[in-house]
Amino acid sequence: MSKYSLDTDFSSLNGPKANNWILRFRDIAETAFKNSDTRSRLLGNLLVIERYVHTLQQGLSFKGKSPTPVLINALDLLWSYAEGRITVIEFQDFANNIYASTLAYNSDEKLTDIQADFYKSYFENENPTAIEWQITTWVSGLLIKLVAIEGGRLDFEEIASYEQIGFADFADLFGFLTDACIYLANIPLSSSTGRDYKKATELLYKTPLFCHIVGNIQGSLKTAIAATSEQYQSLRMECQQLTIIPNEYAANLMNFL
């Protein structure tokens, strides 16, 4: 059996092999980026996140809404860093506060007074959707890890050991998209048992819908590996017009939540 990689034709894999490819995706990405620097690794994350955010924008637009401003602000900061226009000193306070906010939301972590004020200002009245929180968690993790890598001020000792941008958040992305696409593609799921769920995922991974999603992610990461810094701005503009799933599913994706 050939080694899984970003060049693997996902549509050619049978159910168990497709599942293995998804489960090993983090290692696949790490192998592909083993000779890449921090900004290239960050770009790989950002090109996928931009597609995800554009999908979110389309879905929310059907309800007359837009993504929370703090998410867009955080994304802008990451791009500014990637393009070499700012340093971590300029966003380290923001990074600590938004990271603390996601910990409070996801794990009920206690907030300091400063962090609580940040949460109240940026999240309390916005009522973000679950997808917005997922993307905000991903983006905030990238911001705080950049602060750690560059030796900036950290409120979280456990982050200090980070030395490189990774691809751990893709596991959550694939997990969410798998569950959502079982719903979107009307895949039979008679119960929530592991056996029935496995059958459903194996059917899903053969559908054009999911193969399209995987192809989008593979293409984004391969583009990041080959890109030069001069291309970053144009790549962002391109991805802001693309979605992570076909356009016709954007509204129903919001209904899945």
mmCIF file of C-alpha atoms in Angstrom:
data_model
loop_
_atom_site.group_PDB
_atom_site.id
_atom_site.type_symbol
_atom_site.label_atom_id
_atom_site.label_comp_id
_atom_site.label_asym_id
_atom_site.label_seq_id
_atom_site.Cartn_x
_atom_site.Cartn_y
_atom_site.Cartn_z
ATOM 1 C CA MET A 1 0.000 0.000 0.000
ATOM 2 C CA SER A 2 1.384 3.401 -0.946
ATOM 3 C CA LYS A 3 2.013 5.945 1.785
ATOM 4 C CA TYR A 4 -0.788 8.458 2.383
ATOM 5 C CA SER A 5 0.061 12.021 1.388
ATOM 6 C CA LEU A 6 -1.517 15.290 0.272
ATOM 7 C CA ASP A 7 -1.354 13.882 -3.251
ATOM 8 C CA THR A 8 -3.481 10.837 -2.396
ATOM 9 C CA ASP A 9 -6.590 10.543 -4.562
ATOM 10 C CA PHE A 10 -9.112 10.427 -1.735
ATOM 11 C CA SER A 11 -11.951 9.341 -4.039
ATOM 12 C CA SER A 12 -10.039 6.152 -4.867
ATOM 13 C CA LEU A 13 -9.875 4.994 -1.246
ATOM 14 C CA ASN A 14 -12.397 2.498 0.082
ATOM 15 C CA GLY A 15 -14.246 3.133 3.353
ATOM 16 C CA PRO A 16 -11.635 1.951 5.896
ATOM 17 C CA LYS A 17 -8.735 3.440 3.938
ATOM 18 C CA ALA A 18 -10.565 6.754 3.553
ATOM 19 C CA ASN A 19 -11.182 6.786 7.295
ATOM 20 C CA ASN A 20 -7.499 6.089 7.948
ATOM 21 C CA TRP A 21 -6.524 8.977 5.662
ATOM 22 C CA ILE A 22 -8.770 11.338 7.631
ATOM 23 C CA LEU A 23 -7.464 10.076 10.981
ATOM 24 C CA ARG A 24 -3.856 10.485 9.840
ATOM 25 C CA PHE A 25 -4.352 13.874 8.229
ATOM 26 C CA ARG A 26 -2.425 15.794 10.884
ATOM 27 C CA ASP A 27 0.645 13.598 10.309
ATOM 28 C CA ILE A 28 0.144 13.853 6.539
ATOM 29 C CA ALA A 29 0.183 17.636 6.745
ATOM 30 C CA GLU A 30 3.181 17.686 9.077
ATOM 31 C CA THR A 31 5.126 15.508 6.649
ATOM 32 C CA ALA A 32 4.191 17.723 3.717
ATOM 33 C CA PHE A 33 5.327 20.877 5.600
ATOM 34 C CA LYS A 34 8.429 19.383 7.240
ATOM 35 C CA ASN A 35 10.748 21.769 5.367
ATOM 36 C CA SER A 36 8.427 24.790 5.606
ATOM 37 C CA ASP A 37 8.833 27.798 7.883
ATOM 38 C CA THR A 38 6.317 29.311 10.306
ATOM 39 C CA ARG A 39 4.720 31.638 7.761
ATOM 40 C CA SER A 40 4.232 28.853 5.221
ATOM 41 C CA ARG A 41 2.616 26.642 7.866
ATOM 42 C CA LEU A 42 0.448 29.555 8.946
ATOM 43 C CA LEU A 43 -0.566 30.137 5.331
ATOM 44 C CA GLY A 44 -1.685 26.510 5.047
ATOM 45 C CA ASN A 45 -4.054 27.056 7.957
ATOM 46 C CA LEU A 46 -5.224 30.450 6.697
ATOM 47 C CA LEU A 47 -6.137 29.349 3.181
ATOM 48 C CA VAL A 48 -8.475 26.722 4.612
ATOM 49 C CA ILE A 49 -9.842 29.068 7.285
ATOM 50 C CA GLU A 50 -10.663 31.718 4.647
ATOM 51 C CA ARG A 51 -12.732 29.165 2.715
ATOM 52 C CA TYR A 52 -14.473 28.186 5.938
ATOM 53 C CA VAL A 53 -15.195 31.804 6.870
ATOM 54 C CA HIS A 54 -16.580 32.535 3.400
ATOM 55 C CA THR A 55 -18.875 29.518 3.761
ATOM 56 C CA LEU A 56 -19.944 30.891 7.147
ATOM 57 C CA GLN A 57 -20.585 34.335 5.614
ATOM 58 C CA GLN A 58 -22.806 32.815 2.939
ATOM 59 C CA GLY A 59 -24.772 30.784 5.450
ATOM 60 C CA LEU A 60 -25.263 33.701 7.834
ATOM 61 C CA SER A 61 -26.289 36.022 4.989
ATOM 62 C CA PHE A 62 -29.478 33.998 4.529
ATOM 63 C CA LYS A 63 -30.388 35.110 8.054
ATOM 64 C CA GLY A 64 -29.296 38.709 7.497
ATOM 65 C CA LYS A 65 -26.220 38.254 9.687
ATOM 66 C CA SER A 66 -22.437 38.469 9.378
ATOM 67 C CA PRO A 67 -19.546 36.820 11.247
ATOM 68 C CA THR A 68 -18.577 38.481 14.521
ATOM 69 C CA PRO A 69 -16.182 41.421 14.043
ATOM 70 C CA VAL A 70 -13.676 39.979 16.519
ATOM 71 C CA LEU A 71 -13.250 36.877 14.330
ATOM 72 C CA ILE A 72 -12.553 38.989 11.254
ATOM 73 C CA ASN A 73 -10.172 41.173 13.267
ATOM 74 C CA ALA A 74 -8.261 38.120 14.497
ATOM 75 C CA LEU A 75 -8.014 36.774 10.964
ATOM 76 C CA ASP A 76 -6.711 40.139 9.727
ATOM 77 C CA LEU A 77 -3.989 40.056 12.377
ATOM 78 C CA LEU A 78 -2.853 36.610 11.277
ATOM 79 C CA TRP A 79 -2.625 37.717 7.653
ATOM 80 C CA SER A 80 -0.750 40.863 8.660
ATOM 81 C CA TYR A 81 1.778 38.717 10.501
ATOM 82 C CA ALA A 82 2.048 36.246 7.630
ATOM 83 C CA GLU A 83 2.768 39.104 5.224
ATOM 84 C CA GLY A 84 5.375 40.592 7.576
ATOM 85 C CA ARG A 85 3.434 43.798 8.243
ATOM 86 C CA ILE A 86 3.208 43.442 12.046
ATOM 87 C CA THR A 87 5.046 41.704 14.878
ATOM 88 C CA VAL A 88 3.596 39.725 17.771
ATOM 89 C CA ILE A 89 4.269 42.649 20.131
ATOM 90 C CA GLU A 90 1.441 44.455 18.357
ATOM 91 C CA PHE A 91 -1.148 41.745 19.025
ATOM 92 C CA GLN A 92 0.086 39.782 22.056
ATOM 93 C CA ASP A 93 -2.488 41.305 24.424
ATOM 94 C CA PHE A 94 -5.299 40.649 21.963
ATOM 95 C CA ALA A 95 -4.026 37.087 21.452
ATOM 96 C CA ASN A 96 -4.029 36.333 25.178
ATOM 97 C CA ASN A 97 -7.505 37.773 25.660
ATOM 98 C CA ILE A 98 -9.188 36.078 22.723
ATOM 99 C CA TYR A 99 -7.530 32.766 23.609
ATOM 100 C CA ALA A 100 -8.800 33.121 27.182
ATOM 101 C CA SER A 101 -12.281 33.827 25.815
ATOM 102 C CA THR A 102 -12.320 30.582 23.812
ATOM 103 C CA LEU A 103 -11.148 28.652 26.873
ATOM 104 C CA ALA A 104 -13.985 30.180 28.865
ATOM 105 C CA TYR A 105 -16.504 29.203 26.197
ATOM 106 C CA ASN A 106 -15.171 25.709 25.501
ATOM 107 C CA SER A 107 -14.001 24.656 28.962
ATOM 108 C CA ASP A 108 -15.569 27.099 31.453
ATOM 109 C CA GLU A 109 -12.126 28.408 32.388
ATOM 110 C CA LYS A 110 -12.063 31.354 34.778
ATOM 111 C CA LEU A 111 -11.301 34.787 33.339
ATOM 112 C CA THR A 112 -9.281 37.587 34.872
ATOM 113 C CA ASP A 113 -10.968 40.971 35.089
ATOM 114 C CA ILE A 114 -9.212 42.152 31.917
ATOM 115 C CA GLN A 115 -10.144 38.971 30.067
ATOM 116 C CA ALA A 116 -13.728 39.201 31.303
ATOM 117 C CA ASP A 117 -13.984 42.768 29.998
ATOM 118 C CA PHE A 118 -12.681 41.570 26.633
ATOM 119 C CA TYR A 119 -15.222 38.739 26.537
ATOM 120 C CA LYS A 120 -18.045 41.089 27.436
ATOM 121 C CA SER A 121 -17.001 43.621 24.799
ATOM 122 C CA TYR A 122 -16.525 41.219 21.906
ATOM 123 C CA PHE A 123 -18.697 38.161 22.546
ATOM 124 C CA GLU A 124 -21.448 38.716 25.101
ATOM 125 C CA ASN A 125 -23.814 40.630 22.816
ATOM 126 C CA GLU A 126 -22.814 38.934 19.550
ATOM 127 C CA ASN A 127 -24.118 35.426 20.314
ATOM 128 C CA PRO A 128 -21.739 33.660 17.891
ATOM 129 C CA THR A 129 -22.841 30.416 16.231
ATOM 130 C CA ALA A 130 -21.084 27.135 17.008
ATOM 131 C CA ILE A 131 -19.181 27.401 13.712
ATOM 132 C CA GLU A 132 -17.995 30.904 14.611
ATOM 133 C CA TRP A 133 -16.755 29.639 17.957
ATOM 134 C CA GLN A 134 -14.979 26.744 16.260
ATOM 135 C CA ILE A 135 -13.195 29.045 13.817
ATOM 136 C CA THR A 136 -12.468 31.624 16.528
ATOM 137 C CA THR A 137 -10.925 28.876 18.670
ATOM 138 C CA TRP A 138 -8.746 27.824 15.721
ATOM 139 C CA VAL A 139 -7.689 31.400 14.942
ATOM 140 C CA SER A 140 -7.022 32.301 18.581
ATOM 141 C CA GLY A 141 -4.851 29.213 18.933
ATOM 142 C CA LEU A 142 -2.745 30.322 15.975
ATOM 143 C CA LEU A 143 -2.370 33.810 17.428
ATOM 144 C CA ILE A 144 -1.257 32.644 20.868
ATOM 145 C CA LYS A 145 1.139 30.075 19.394
ATOM 146 C CA LEU A 146 2.766 32.789 17.291
ATOM 147 C CA VAL A 147 3.240 34.803 20.485
ATOM 148 C CA ALA A 148 4.904 31.761 22.081
ATOM 149 C CA ILE A 149 7.115 31.071 19.068
ATOM 150 C CA GLU A 150 8.305 34.687 18.978
ATOM 151 C CA GLY A 151 8.860 34.897 22.740
ATOM 152 C CA GLY A 152 6.051 37.360 23.451
ATOM 153 C CA ARG A 153 4.069 37.852 26.651
ATOM 154 C CA LEU A 154 1.947 34.851 27.617
ATOM 155 C CA ASP A 155 -0.793 34.428 30.201
ATOM 156 C CA PHE A 156 -0.699 30.659 29.662
ATOM 157 C CA GLU A 157 2.409 28.735 30.709
ATOM 158 C CA GLU A 158 1.310 25.617 28.849
ATOM 159 C CA ILE A 159 1.647 27.454 25.546
ATOM 160 C CA ALA A 160 5.272 28.498 26.115
ATOM 161 C CA SER A 161 6.678 25.207 24.798
ATOM 162 C CA TYR A 162 5.218 25.632 21.294
ATOM 163 C CA GLU A 163 7.920 25.909 18.662
ATOM 164 C CA GLN A 164 5.979 25.628 15.414
ATOM 165 C CA ILE A 165 2.552 26.142 13.856
ATOM 166 C CA GLY A 166 0.844 22.791 13.388
ATOM 167 C CA PHE A 167 -2.303 21.264 11.949
ATOM 168 C CA ALA A 168 -4.153 19.864 14.972
ATOM 169 C CA ASP A 169 -7.295 21.909 14.289
ATOM 170 C CA PHE A 170 -7.913 20.048 11.057
ATOM 171 C CA ALA A 171 -9.111 17.079 13.138
ATOM 172 C CA ASP A 172 -11.937 19.211 14.545
ATOM 173 C CA LEU A 173 -12.666 20.562 11.072
ATOM 174 C CA PHE A 174 -12.962 17.097 9.553
ATOM 175 C CA GLY A 175 -15.000 15.899 12.526
ATOM 176 C CA PHE A 176 -17.516 18.697 12.155
ATOM 177 C CA LEU A 177 -17.703 18.432 8.356
ATOM 178 C CA THR A 178 -18.179 14.672 8.562
ATOM 179 C CA ASP A 179 -21.145 15.028 10.915
ATOM 180 C CA ALA A 180 -22.580 17.934 8.919
ATOM 181 C CA CYS A 181 -22.239 16.167 5.586
ATOM 182 C CA ILE A 182 -23.938 13.016 6.852
ATOM 183 C CA TYR A 183 -26.887 15.345 7.398
ATOM 184 C CA LEU A 184 -26.443 17.344 4.182
ATOM 185 C CA ALA A 185 -26.042 14.265 1.985
ATOM 186 C CA ASN A 186 -28.923 12.395 3.653
ATOM 187 C CA ILE A 187 -26.679 9.477 4.575
ATOM 188 C CA PRO A 188 -28.654 6.819 6.504
ATOM 189 C CA LEU A 189 -27.746 6.810 10.201
ATOM 190 C CA SER A 190 -30.111 4.559 12.106
ATOM 191 C CA SER A 191 -28.500 5.142 15.513
ATOM 192 C CA SER A 192 -25.609 6.928 17.191
ATOM 193 C CA THR A 193 -23.737 3.711 17.937
ATOM 194 C CA GLY A 194 -20.147 3.411 16.749
ATOM 195 C CA ARG A 195 -21.064 0.660 14.315
ATOM 196 C CA ASP A 196 -23.809 2.632 12.554
ATOM 197 C CA TYR A 197 -21.728 5.803 12.564
ATOM 198 C CA LYS A 198 -18.823 3.959 10.926
ATOM 199 C CA LYS A 199 -21.149 2.673 8.199
ATOM 200 C CA ALA A 200 -22.441 6.192 7.611
ATOM 201 C CA THR A 201 -18.961 7.701 7.362
ATOM 202 C CA GLU A 202 -17.806 5.017 4.947
ATOM 203 C CA LEU A 203 -20.758 5.838 2.691
ATOM 204 C CA LEU A 204 -20.115 9.565 3.071
ATOM 205 C CA TYR A 205 -16.434 9.353 2.158
ATOM 206 C CA LYS A 206 -17.389 7.971 -1.267
ATOM 207 C CA THR A 207 -19.756 10.850 -2.070
ATOM 208 C CA PRO A 208 -18.765 13.645 -4.501
ATOM 209 C CA LEU A 209 -19.647 16.135 -1.737
ATOM 210 C CA PHE A 210 -17.030 14.915 0.719
ATOM 211 C CA CYS A 211 -14.427 14.197 -1.944
ATOM 212 C CA HIS A 212 -14.906 17.811 -3.099
ATOM 213 C CA ILE A 213 -14.251 19.063 0.445
ATOM 214 C CA VAL A 214 -11.112 16.963 0.808
ATOM 215 C CA GLY A 215 -9.887 18.159 -2.579
ATOM 216 C CA ASN A 216 -10.349 21.778 -1.501
ATOM 217 C CA ILE A 217 -8.294 21.219 1.650
ATOM 218 C CA GLN A 218 -5.575 19.281 -0.146
ATOM 219 C CA GLY A 219 -5.327 21.974 -2.800
ATOM 220 C CA SER A 220 -5.116 24.768 -0.236
ATOM 221 C CA LEU A 221 -2.250 23.140 1.632
ATOM 222 C CA LYS A 222 -0.307 22.295 -1.513
ATOM 223 C CA THR A 223 -0.722 25.893 -2.647
ATOM 224 C CA ALA A 224 0.662 27.121 0.683
ATOM 225 C CA ILE A 225 3.748 24.937 0.414
ATOM 226 C CA ALA A 226 4.614 26.319 -3.014
ATOM 227 C CA ALA A 227 3.635 29.961 -2.418
ATOM 228 C CA THR A 228 6.068 32.847 -2.126
ATOM 229 C CA SER A 229 5.485 35.713 0.298
ATOM 230 C CA GLU A 230 4.661 37.994 -2.647
ATOM 231 C CA GLN A 231 1.638 35.805 -3.427
ATOM 232 C CA TYR A 232 0.049 35.871 0.027
ATOM 233 C CA GLN A 233 -2.219 38.866 -0.534
ATOM 234 C CA SER A 234 -3.559 37.608 -3.871
ATOM 235 C CA LEU A 235 -4.099 34.143 -2.400
ATOM 236 C CA ARG A 236 -6.162 35.629 0.410
ATOM 237 C CA MET A 237 -8.297 37.578 -2.043
ATOM 238 C CA GLU A 238 -8.835 34.422 -4.088
ATOM 239 C CA CYS A 239 -9.827 32.308 -1.075
ATOM 240 C CA GLN A 240 -12.250 34.974 0.121
ATOM 241 C CA GLN A 241 -14.331 34.088 -2.939
ATOM 242 C CA LEU A 242 -14.185 30.327 -2.362
ATOM 243 C CA THR A 243 -16.052 28.008 -0.010
ATOM 244 C CA ILE A 244 -15.030 24.858 1.789
ATOM 245 C CA ILE A 245 -18.219 23.104 0.634
ATOM 246 C CA PRO A 246 -20.257 23.689 -2.543
ATOM 247 C CA ASN A 247 -22.209 26.952 -2.399
ATOM 248 C CA GLU A 248 -25.618 25.308 -2.483
ATOM 249 C CA TYR A 249 -24.993 23.683 0.924
ATOM 250 C CA ALA A 250 -24.084 26.871 2.820
ATOM 251 C CA ALA A 251 -27.582 27.688 4.077
ATOM 252 C CA ASN A 252 -28.332 24.128 5.138
ATOM 253 C CA LEU A 253 -25.006 23.979 6.943
ATOM 254 C CA MET A 254 -26.361 26.657 9.299
ATOM 255 C CA ASN A 255 -29.519 24.567 9.786
ATOM 256 C CA PHE A 256 -27.407 21.585 10.871
ATOM 257 C CA LEU A 257 -26.268 23.357 14.032
#
